mmCIF file of C-alpha atoms in Angstrom:
data_model
loop_
_atom_site.group_PDB
_atom_site.id
_atom_site.type_symbol
_atom_site.label_atom_id
_atom_site.label_comp_id
_atom_site.label_asym_id
_atom_site.label_seq_id
_atom_site.Cartn_x
_atom_site.Cartn_y
_atom_site.Cartn_z
ATOM 1 C CA MET A 85 0.000 0.000 0.000
ATOM 2 C CA LYS A 86 2.736 2.400 0.991
ATOM 3 C CA HIS A 87 4.592 1.625 -2.219
ATOM 4 C CA TRP A 88 1.605 2.552 -4.319
ATOM 5 C CA ILE A 89 1.317 5.885 -2.578
ATOM 6 C CA PHE A 90 5.018 6.417 -3.047
ATOM 7 C CA GLY A 91 4.680 5.616 -6.749
ATOM 8 C CA LEU A 92 1.723 7.913 -7.162
ATOM 9 C CA GLY A 93 3.547 10.712 -5.366
ATOM 10 C CA LEU A 94 6.590 10.294 -7.560
ATOM 11 C CA PHE A 95 4.397 10.334 -10.654
ATOM 12 C CA ALA A 96 2.807 13.587 -9.550
ATOM 13 C CA VAL A 97 6.227 15.096 -8.890
ATOM 14 C CA ILE A 98 7.357 14.178 -12.423
ATOM 15 C CA ALA A 99 4.138 14.946 -14.256
ATOM 16 C CA LEU A 100 3.215 18.277 -12.690
ATOM 17 C CA PRO A 101 6.283 20.331 -13.622
ATOM 18 C CA ALA A 102 6.134 18.812 -17.119
ATOM 19 C CA CYS A 103 2.628 20.146 -17.610
ATOM 20 C CA VAL A 104 3.586 23.565 -16.299
ATOM 21 C CA THR A 105 6.566 23.839 -18.661
ATOM 22 C CA ILE A 106 4.370 22.897 -21.615
ATOM 23 C CA ASN A 107 1.984 25.740 -20.910
ATOM 24 C CA ILE A 108 4.488 28.555 -20.596
ATOM 25 C CA TYR A 109 6.635 27.564 -23.550
ATOM 26 C CA PHE A 110 6.458 29.980 -26.501
ATOM 27 C CA PRO A 111 6.211 28.058 -29.803
ATOM 28 C CA ALA A 112 8.821 30.046 -31.734
ATOM 29 C CA ALA A 113 8.803 27.829 -34.821
ATOM 30 C CA ALA A 114 5.013 27.864 -35.036
ATOM 31 C CA ALA A 115 5.019 31.634 -34.568
ATOM 32 C CA GLU A 116 7.432 32.052 -37.463
ATOM 33 C CA LYS A 117 5.291 29.844 -39.641
ATOM 34 C CA ALA A 118 2.166 31.822 -38.763
ATOM 35 C CA ALA A 119 3.996 35.112 -39.349
ATOM 36 C CA ASP A 120 5.234 33.976 -42.752
ATOM 37 C CA LYS A 121 1.744 32.990 -43.805
ATOM 38 C CA ILE A 122 0.241 36.310 -42.740
ATOM 39 C CA ILE A 123 3.027 38.356 -44.349
ATOM 40 C CA ASP A 124 2.666 36.416 -47.600
ATOM 41 C CA GLU A 125 -1.026 37.224 -47.603
ATOM 42 C CA VAL A 126 -0.691 40.883 -46.678
ATOM 43 C CA TRP A 127 2.139 41.501 -49.143
ATOM 44 C CA GLN A 128 0.636 39.054 -51.656
ATOM 45 C CA LEU A 129 3.967 37.347 -52.115
ATOM 46 C CA LYS A 130 2.665 34.033 -53.366
ATOM 47 C CA ASP A 131 -0.502 32.288 -54.409
ATOM 48 C CA GLU A 132 -2.196 30.993 -51.286
ATOM 49 C CA GLN A 133 -3.351 27.734 -52.829
ATOM 50 C CA SER A 134 -0.078 26.651 -54.425
ATOM 51 C CA GLY A 135 1.845 27.091 -51.179
ATOM 52 C CA ALA A 136 4.959 25.828 -52.947
ATOM 53 C CA GLN A 137 7.969 27.737 -54.271
ATOM 54 C CA PRO A 138 7.168 31.121 -55.741
ATOM 55 C CA GLN A 139 7.590 30.684 -59.472
ATOM 56 C CA PRO A 140 7.358 33.653 -61.803
ATOM 57 C CA ALA A 141 6.599 31.391 -64.746
ATOM 58 C CA ASP A 142 3.046 30.380 -65.570
ATOM 59 C CA THR A 143 1.725 27.710 -63.227
ATOM 60 C CA PRO A 144 -0.859 25.377 -64.793
ATOM 61 C CA ALA A 145 -3.472 25.414 -62.027
ATOM 62 C CA ASN A 146 -3.636 29.159 -61.501
ATOM 63 C CA PRO A 147 -7.099 30.674 -61.849
ATOM 64 C CA ALA A 148 -5.853 34.265 -61.397
ATOM 65 C CA GLU A 149 -4.873 36.590 -64.246
ATOM 66 C CA MET B 364 5.220 -6.219 -6.006
ATOM 67 C CA TYR B 365 8.217 -3.930 -6.457
ATOM 68 C CA LYS B 366 8.427 -4.946 -10.064
ATOM 69 C CA GLN B 367 4.835 -3.913 -10.625
ATOM 70 C CA ILE B 368 5.400 -0.527 -9.076
ATOM 71 C CA TRP B 369 8.461 0.123 -11.178
ATOM 72 C CA MET B 370 6.672 -0.951 -14.330
ATOM 73 C CA LEU B 371 3.882 1.460 -13.518
ATOM 74 C CA LEU B 372 6.340 4.218 -12.801
ATOM 75 C CA LEU B 373 8.236 3.553 -15.991
ATOM 76 C CA SER B 374 5.091 3.633 -18.095
ATOM 77 C CA ALA B 375 4.036 6.835 -16.372
ATOM 78 C CA ILE B 376 7.373 8.449 -17.188
ATOM 79 C CA LEU B 377 7.120 7.275 -20.779
ATOM 80 C CA MET B 378 3.628 8.665 -21.045
ATOM 81 C CA VAL B 379 4.655 12.045 -19.695
ATOM 82 C CA SER B 380 7.648 12.296 -21.994
ATOM 83 C CA SER B 381 5.581 11.372 -25.030
ATOM 84 C CA MET B 382 3.017 13.996 -24.026
ATOM 85 C CA GLN B 383 5.774 16.567 -23.948
ATOM 86 C CA GLN B 384 6.819 15.627 -27.455
ATOM 87 C CA VAL B 385 3.316 16.065 -28.762
ATOM 88 C CA HIS B 386 3.098 19.478 -27.142
ATOM 89 C CA ALA B 387 6.575 20.467 -28.295
ATOM 90 C CA ALA B 388 5.339 21.178 -31.824
ATOM 91 C CA PRO B 389 2.081 23.074 -31.384
ATOM 92 C CA ASP B 390 0.403 25.135 -34.031
ATOM 93 C CA LEU B 391 -0.314 28.787 -33.539
ATOM 94 C CA GLU B 392 -3.904 29.733 -34.191
ATOM 95 C CA ALA B 393 -3.980 32.700 -36.561
ATOM 96 C CA ASN B 394 -7.307 32.404 -38.306
ATOM 97 C CA THR B 395 -9.911 34.142 -36.201
ATOM 98 C CA PRO B 396 -12.407 36.526 -37.848
ATOM 99 C CA VAL B 397 -10.649 39.470 -36.182
ATOM 100 C CA ILE B 398 -7.283 38.439 -37.639
ATOM 101 C CA SER B 399 -8.841 38.010 -41.082
ATOM 102 C CA ALA B 400 -10.324 41.495 -40.881
ATOM 103 C CA ILE B 401 -6.961 43.002 -39.897
ATOM 104 C CA LYS B 402 -5.240 41.153 -42.741
ATOM 105 C CA THR B 403 -7.758 42.424 -45.282
ATOM 106 C CA SER B 404 -7.294 45.959 -44.040
ATOM 107 C CA MET B 405 -3.500 45.689 -44.237
ATOM 108 C CA GLN B 406 -3.669 44.088 -47.661
ATOM 109 C CA ALA B 407 -5.680 47.003 -49.025
ATOM 110 C CA ARG B 408 -3.281 49.518 -47.509
ATOM 111 C CA HIS B 409 -0.251 47.731 -48.886
ATOM 112 C CA ALA B 410 -1.031 48.876 -52.422
ATOM 113 C CA GLN B 411 -0.313 52.437 -51.280
ATOM 114 C CA LEU B 412 2.530 51.591 -48.954
ATOM 115 C CA GLN B 413 4.414 49.532 -51.513
ATOM 116 C CA THR B 414 5.374 52.585 -53.566
ATOM 117 C CA HIS B 415 6.540 54.342 -50.402
ATOM 118 C CA TYR B 416 8.721 51.358 -49.426
ATOM 119 C CA SER B 417 10.293 51.285 -52.880
ATOM 120 C CA ALA B 418 10.856 55.046 -52.884
ATOM 121 C CA GLY B 419 12.528 54.882 -49.479
ATOM 122 C CA ALA B 420 9.898 57.144 -47.946
ATOM 123 C CA VAL B 421 8.794 54.500 -45.451
ATOM 124 C CA GLY B 422 10.860 51.756 -43.861
ATOM 125 C CA LEU B 423 10.473 48.770 -41.571
ATOM 126 C CA THR B 424 11.404 49.274 -37.946
ATOM 127 C CA GLN B 425 13.230 46.797 -35.766
ATOM 128 C CA ASP B 426 10.206 46.226 -33.561
ATOM 129 C CA GLY B 427 7.736 45.068 -36.184
ATOM 130 C CA PHE B 428 6.274 48.427 -37.185
ATOM 131 C CA ILE B 429 6.866 50.918 -39.989
ATOM 132 C CA ALA B 430 8.060 54.523 -39.873
ATOM 133 C CA VAL B 431 8.476 57.510 -42.161
ATOM 134 C CA LYS B 432 12.104 57.538 -43.232
ATOM 135 C CA ASP B 433 12.147 60.346 -45.788
ATOM 136 C CA ALA B 434 8.930 62.250 -46.462
ATOM 137 C CA SER B 435 10.578 64.223 -49.259
ATOM 138 C CA ALA B 436 10.678 61.023 -51.337
ATOM 139 C CA VAL B 437 6.894 61.262 -51.637
ATOM 140 C CA PRO B 438 5.219 63.591 -54.184
ATOM 141 C CA LEU B 439 3.787 66.676 -52.493
ATOM 142 C CA SER B 440 0.247 65.655 -53.346
ATOM 143 C CA GLN B 441 0.555 62.456 -51.298
ATOM 144 C CA ARG B 442 2.723 63.778 -48.512
ATOM 145 C CA GLY B 443 -0.190 64.887 -46.368
ATOM 146 C CA GLY B 444 -1.612 61.393 -46.147
ATOM 147 C CA LEU B 445 1.686 59.718 -45.412
ATOM 148 C CA ALA B 446 1.676 60.084 -41.624
ATOM 149 C CA GLY B 447 -1.893 58.852 -41.400
ATOM 150 C CA LEU B 448 -1.113 55.857 -43.559
ATOM 151 C CA VAL B 449 1.817 54.872 -41.353
ATOM 152 C CA LYS B 450 -0.219 55.437 -38.223
ATOM 153 C CA ASP B 451 -3.090 53.258 -39.469
ATOM 154 C CA GLU B 452 -0.721 50.502 -40.539
ATOM 155 C CA ASN B 453 0.982 50.469 -37.153
ATOM 156 C CA ALA B 454 -2.366 50.392 -35.366
ATOM 157 C CA ASP B 455 -3.340 47.339 -37.437
ATOM 158 C CA ARG B 456 -0.019 45.666 -36.748
ATOM 159 C CA ALA B 457 -0.339 46.242 -32.998
ATOM 160 C CA ARG B 458 -3.851 44.809 -33.084
ATOM 161 C CA LEU B 459 -2.618 41.829 -35.101
ATOM 162 C CA TYR B 460 0.135 40.925 -32.628
ATOM 163 C CA LYS B 461 -2.213 41.299 -29.701
ATOM 164 C CA GLU B 462 -4.988 39.302 -31.350
ATOM 165 C CA ILE B 463 -2.732 36.357 -32.215
ATOM 166 C CA ALA B 464 -1.551 36.206 -28.606
ATOM 167 C CA THR B 465 -5.039 36.350 -27.119
ATOM 168 C CA ALA B 466 -6.496 33.962 -29.735
ATOM 169 C CA ASN B 467 -4.013 31.379 -28.481
ATOM 170 C CA GLY B 468 -4.886 32.007 -24.863
ATOM 171 C CA HIS B 469 -1.515 33.599 -24.095
ATOM 172 C CA PRO B 470 -1.750 37.394 -24.027
ATOM 173 C CA GLU B 471 1.757 37.406 -22.555
ATOM 174 C CA TRP B 472 3.128 36.115 -25.865
ATOM 175 C CA GLN B 473 2.353 39.439 -27.592
ATOM 176 C CA GLY B 474 5.897 40.733 -27.281
ATOM 177 C CA GLU B 475 7.442 37.539 -28.602
ATOM 178 C CA ILE B 476 4.974 37.396 -31.487
ATOM 179 C CA GLN B 477 5.804 41.001 -32.295
ATOM 180 C CA SER B 478 9.548 40.339 -32.388
ATOM 181 C CA THR B 479 8.987 37.214 -34.494
ATOM 182 C CA PHE B 480 7.070 39.322 -36.991
ATOM 183 C CA ALA B 481 9.709 42.060 -36.875
ATOM 184 C CA GLY B 482 12.331 39.663 -38.160
ATOM 185 C CA ARG B 483 10.077 38.103 -40.757
ATOM 186 C CA TRP B 484 8.858 41.424 -42.228
ATOM 187 C CA ILE B 485 12.488 42.423 -42.808
ATOM 188 C CA ASP B 486 13.463 39.006 -44.177
ATOM 189 C CA LYS B 487 10.634 39.095 -46.681
ATOM 190 C CA ALA B 488 11.082 42.740 -47.670
ATOM 191 C CA GLN B 489 11.962 43.430 -51.288
ATOM 192 C CA ALA B 490 15.429 44.517 -52.338
ATOM 193 C CA GLY B 491 15.677 48.280 -52.197
ATOM 194 C CA TRP B 492 13.373 48.678 -49.210
ATOM 195 C CA PHE B 493 14.725 50.221 -46.038
ATOM 196 C CA TYR B 494 14.743 48.659 -42.592
ATOM 197 C CA GLN B 495 16.116 49.747 -39.254
ATOM 198 C CA SER B 496 19.105 48.010 -37.770
ATOM 199 C CA ALA B 497 20.737 49.206 -34.557
ATOM 200 C CA GLY B 498 18.937 52.532 -34.921
ATOM 201 C CA ALA B 499 20.152 53.232 -38.466
ATOM 202 C CA TRP B 500 18.345 52.823 -41.784
ATOM 203 C CA VAL B 501 19.743 50.088 -43.976
ATOM 204 C CA LYS B 502 18.866 49.529 -47.625
ATOM 205 C CA LYS B 503 18.080 45.936 -48.395
#
Protein backbone atom coordinates (compact mmCIF):
# COMPACT_ATOMS: atom_id res chain seq x y z
CA MET A 1 0.00 0.00 0.00
CA LYS A 2 2.74 2.40 0.99
CA HIS A 3 4.59 1.63 -2.22
CA TRP A 4 1.61 2.55 -4.32
CA ILE A 5 1.32 5.89 -2.58
CA PHE A 6 5.02 6.42 -3.05
CA GLY A 7 4.68 5.62 -6.75
CA LEU A 8 1.72 7.91 -7.16
CA GLY A 9 3.55 10.71 -5.37
CA LEU A 10 6.59 10.29 -7.56
CA PHE A 11 4.40 10.33 -10.65
CA ALA A 12 2.81 13.59 -9.55
CA VAL A 13 6.23 15.10 -8.89
CA ILE A 14 7.36 14.18 -12.42
CA ALA A 15 4.14 14.95 -14.26
CA LEU A 16 3.21 18.28 -12.69
CA PRO A 17 6.28 20.33 -13.62
CA ALA A 18 6.13 18.81 -17.12
CA CYS A 19 2.63 20.15 -17.61
CA VAL A 20 3.59 23.56 -16.30
CA THR A 21 6.57 23.84 -18.66
CA ILE A 22 4.37 22.90 -21.62
CA ASN A 23 1.98 25.74 -20.91
CA ILE A 24 4.49 28.56 -20.60
CA TYR A 25 6.63 27.56 -23.55
CA PHE A 26 6.46 29.98 -26.50
CA PRO A 27 6.21 28.06 -29.80
CA ALA A 28 8.82 30.05 -31.73
CA ALA A 29 8.80 27.83 -34.82
CA ALA A 30 5.01 27.86 -35.04
CA ALA A 31 5.02 31.63 -34.57
CA GLU A 32 7.43 32.05 -37.46
CA LYS A 33 5.29 29.84 -39.64
CA ALA A 34 2.17 31.82 -38.76
CA ALA A 35 4.00 35.11 -39.35
CA ASP A 36 5.23 33.98 -42.75
CA LYS A 37 1.74 32.99 -43.81
CA ILE A 38 0.24 36.31 -42.74
CA ILE A 39 3.03 38.36 -44.35
CA ASP A 40 2.67 36.42 -47.60
CA GLU A 41 -1.03 37.22 -47.60
CA VAL A 42 -0.69 40.88 -46.68
CA TRP A 43 2.14 41.50 -49.14
CA GLN A 44 0.64 39.05 -51.66
CA LEU A 45 3.97 37.35 -52.11
CA LYS A 46 2.67 34.03 -53.37
CA ASP A 47 -0.50 32.29 -54.41
CA GLU A 48 -2.20 30.99 -51.29
CA GLN A 49 -3.35 27.73 -52.83
CA SER A 50 -0.08 26.65 -54.42
CA GLY A 51 1.85 27.09 -51.18
CA ALA A 52 4.96 25.83 -52.95
CA GLN A 53 7.97 27.74 -54.27
CA PRO A 54 7.17 31.12 -55.74
CA GLN A 55 7.59 30.68 -59.47
CA PRO A 56 7.36 33.65 -61.80
CA ALA A 57 6.60 31.39 -64.75
CA ASP A 58 3.05 30.38 -65.57
CA THR A 59 1.73 27.71 -63.23
CA PRO A 60 -0.86 25.38 -64.79
CA ALA A 61 -3.47 25.41 -62.03
CA ASN A 62 -3.64 29.16 -61.50
CA PRO A 63 -7.10 30.67 -61.85
CA ALA A 64 -5.85 34.26 -61.40
CA GLU A 65 -4.87 36.59 -64.25
CA MET B 1 5.22 -6.22 -6.01
CA TYR B 2 8.22 -3.93 -6.46
CA LYS B 3 8.43 -4.95 -10.06
CA GLN B 4 4.83 -3.91 -10.63
CA ILE B 5 5.40 -0.53 -9.08
CA TRP B 6 8.46 0.12 -11.18
CA MET B 7 6.67 -0.95 -14.33
CA LEU B 8 3.88 1.46 -13.52
CA LEU B 9 6.34 4.22 -12.80
CA LEU B 10 8.24 3.55 -15.99
CA SER B 11 5.09 3.63 -18.10
CA ALA B 12 4.04 6.84 -16.37
CA ILE B 13 7.37 8.45 -17.19
CA LEU B 14 7.12 7.27 -20.78
CA MET B 15 3.63 8.66 -21.05
CA VAL B 16 4.65 12.05 -19.70
CA SER B 17 7.65 12.30 -21.99
CA SER B 18 5.58 11.37 -25.03
CA MET B 19 3.02 14.00 -24.03
CA GLN B 20 5.77 16.57 -23.95
CA GLN B 21 6.82 15.63 -27.46
CA VAL B 22 3.32 16.07 -28.76
CA HIS B 23 3.10 19.48 -27.14
CA ALA B 24 6.57 20.47 -28.29
CA ALA B 25 5.34 21.18 -31.82
CA PRO B 26 2.08 23.07 -31.38
CA ASP B 27 0.40 25.13 -34.03
CA LEU B 28 -0.31 28.79 -33.54
CA GLU B 29 -3.90 29.73 -34.19
CA ALA B 30 -3.98 32.70 -36.56
CA ASN B 31 -7.31 32.40 -38.31
CA THR B 32 -9.91 34.14 -36.20
CA PRO B 33 -12.41 36.53 -37.85
CA VAL B 34 -10.65 39.47 -36.18
CA ILE B 35 -7.28 38.44 -37.64
CA SER B 36 -8.84 38.01 -41.08
CA ALA B 37 -10.32 41.49 -40.88
CA ILE B 38 -6.96 43.00 -39.90
CA LYS B 39 -5.24 41.15 -42.74
CA THR B 40 -7.76 42.42 -45.28
CA SER B 41 -7.29 45.96 -44.04
CA MET B 42 -3.50 45.69 -44.24
CA GLN B 43 -3.67 44.09 -47.66
CA ALA B 44 -5.68 47.00 -49.03
CA ARG B 45 -3.28 49.52 -47.51
CA HIS B 46 -0.25 47.73 -48.89
CA ALA B 47 -1.03 48.88 -52.42
CA GLN B 48 -0.31 52.44 -51.28
CA LEU B 49 2.53 51.59 -48.95
CA GLN B 50 4.41 49.53 -51.51
CA THR B 51 5.37 52.58 -53.57
CA HIS B 52 6.54 54.34 -50.40
CA TYR B 53 8.72 51.36 -49.43
CA SER B 54 10.29 51.28 -52.88
CA ALA B 55 10.86 55.05 -52.88
CA GLY B 56 12.53 54.88 -49.48
CA ALA B 57 9.90 57.14 -47.95
CA VAL B 58 8.79 54.50 -45.45
CA GLY B 59 10.86 51.76 -43.86
CA LEU B 60 10.47 48.77 -41.57
CA THR B 61 11.40 49.27 -37.95
CA GLN B 62 13.23 46.80 -35.77
CA ASP B 63 10.21 46.23 -33.56
CA GLY B 64 7.74 45.07 -36.18
CA PHE B 65 6.27 48.43 -37.19
CA ILE B 66 6.87 50.92 -39.99
CA ALA B 67 8.06 54.52 -39.87
CA VAL B 68 8.48 57.51 -42.16
CA LYS B 69 12.10 57.54 -43.23
CA ASP B 70 12.15 60.35 -45.79
CA ALA B 71 8.93 62.25 -46.46
CA SER B 72 10.58 64.22 -49.26
CA ALA B 73 10.68 61.02 -51.34
CA VAL B 74 6.89 61.26 -51.64
CA PRO B 75 5.22 63.59 -54.18
CA LEU B 76 3.79 66.68 -52.49
CA SER B 77 0.25 65.66 -53.35
CA GLN B 78 0.56 62.46 -51.30
CA ARG B 79 2.72 63.78 -48.51
CA GLY B 80 -0.19 64.89 -46.37
CA GLY B 81 -1.61 61.39 -46.15
CA LEU B 82 1.69 59.72 -45.41
CA ALA B 83 1.68 60.08 -41.62
CA GLY B 84 -1.89 58.85 -41.40
CA LEU B 85 -1.11 55.86 -43.56
CA VAL B 86 1.82 54.87 -41.35
CA LYS B 87 -0.22 55.44 -38.22
CA ASP B 88 -3.09 53.26 -39.47
CA GLU B 89 -0.72 50.50 -40.54
CA ASN B 90 0.98 50.47 -37.15
CA ALA B 91 -2.37 50.39 -35.37
CA ASP B 92 -3.34 47.34 -37.44
CA ARG B 93 -0.02 45.67 -36.75
CA ALA B 94 -0.34 46.24 -33.00
CA ARG B 95 -3.85 44.81 -33.08
CA LEU B 96 -2.62 41.83 -35.10
CA TYR B 97 0.14 40.92 -32.63
CA LYS B 98 -2.21 41.30 -29.70
CA GLU B 99 -4.99 39.30 -31.35
CA ILE B 100 -2.73 36.36 -32.21
CA ALA B 101 -1.55 36.21 -28.61
CA THR B 102 -5.04 36.35 -27.12
CA ALA B 103 -6.50 33.96 -29.73
CA ASN B 104 -4.01 31.38 -28.48
CA GLY B 105 -4.89 32.01 -24.86
CA HIS B 106 -1.52 33.60 -24.09
CA PRO B 107 -1.75 37.39 -24.03
CA GLU B 108 1.76 37.41 -22.55
CA TRP B 109 3.13 36.12 -25.87
CA GLN B 110 2.35 39.44 -27.59
CA GLY B 111 5.90 40.73 -27.28
CA GLU B 112 7.44 37.54 -28.60
CA ILE B 113 4.97 37.40 -31.49
CA GLN B 114 5.80 41.00 -32.30
CA SER B 115 9.55 40.34 -32.39
CA THR B 116 8.99 37.21 -34.49
CA PHE B 117 7.07 39.32 -36.99
CA ALA B 118 9.71 42.06 -36.87
CA GLY B 119 12.33 39.66 -38.16
CA ARG B 120 10.08 38.10 -40.76
CA TRP B 121 8.86 41.42 -42.23
CA ILE B 122 12.49 42.42 -42.81
CA ASP B 123 13.46 39.01 -44.18
CA LYS B 124 10.63 39.10 -46.68
CA ALA B 125 11.08 42.74 -47.67
CA GLN B 126 11.96 43.43 -51.29
CA ALA B 127 15.43 44.52 -52.34
CA GLY B 128 15.68 48.28 -52.20
CA TRP B 129 13.37 48.68 -49.21
CA PHE B 130 14.72 50.22 -46.04
CA TYR B 131 14.74 48.66 -42.59
CA GLN B 132 16.12 49.75 -39.25
CA SER B 133 19.11 48.01 -37.77
CA ALA B 134 20.74 49.21 -34.56
CA GLY B 135 18.94 52.53 -34.92
CA ALA B 136 20.15 53.23 -38.47
CA TRP B 137 18.34 52.82 -41.78
CA VAL B 138 19.74 50.09 -43.98
CA LYS B 139 18.87 49.53 -47.63
CA LYS B 140 18.08 45.94 -48.39
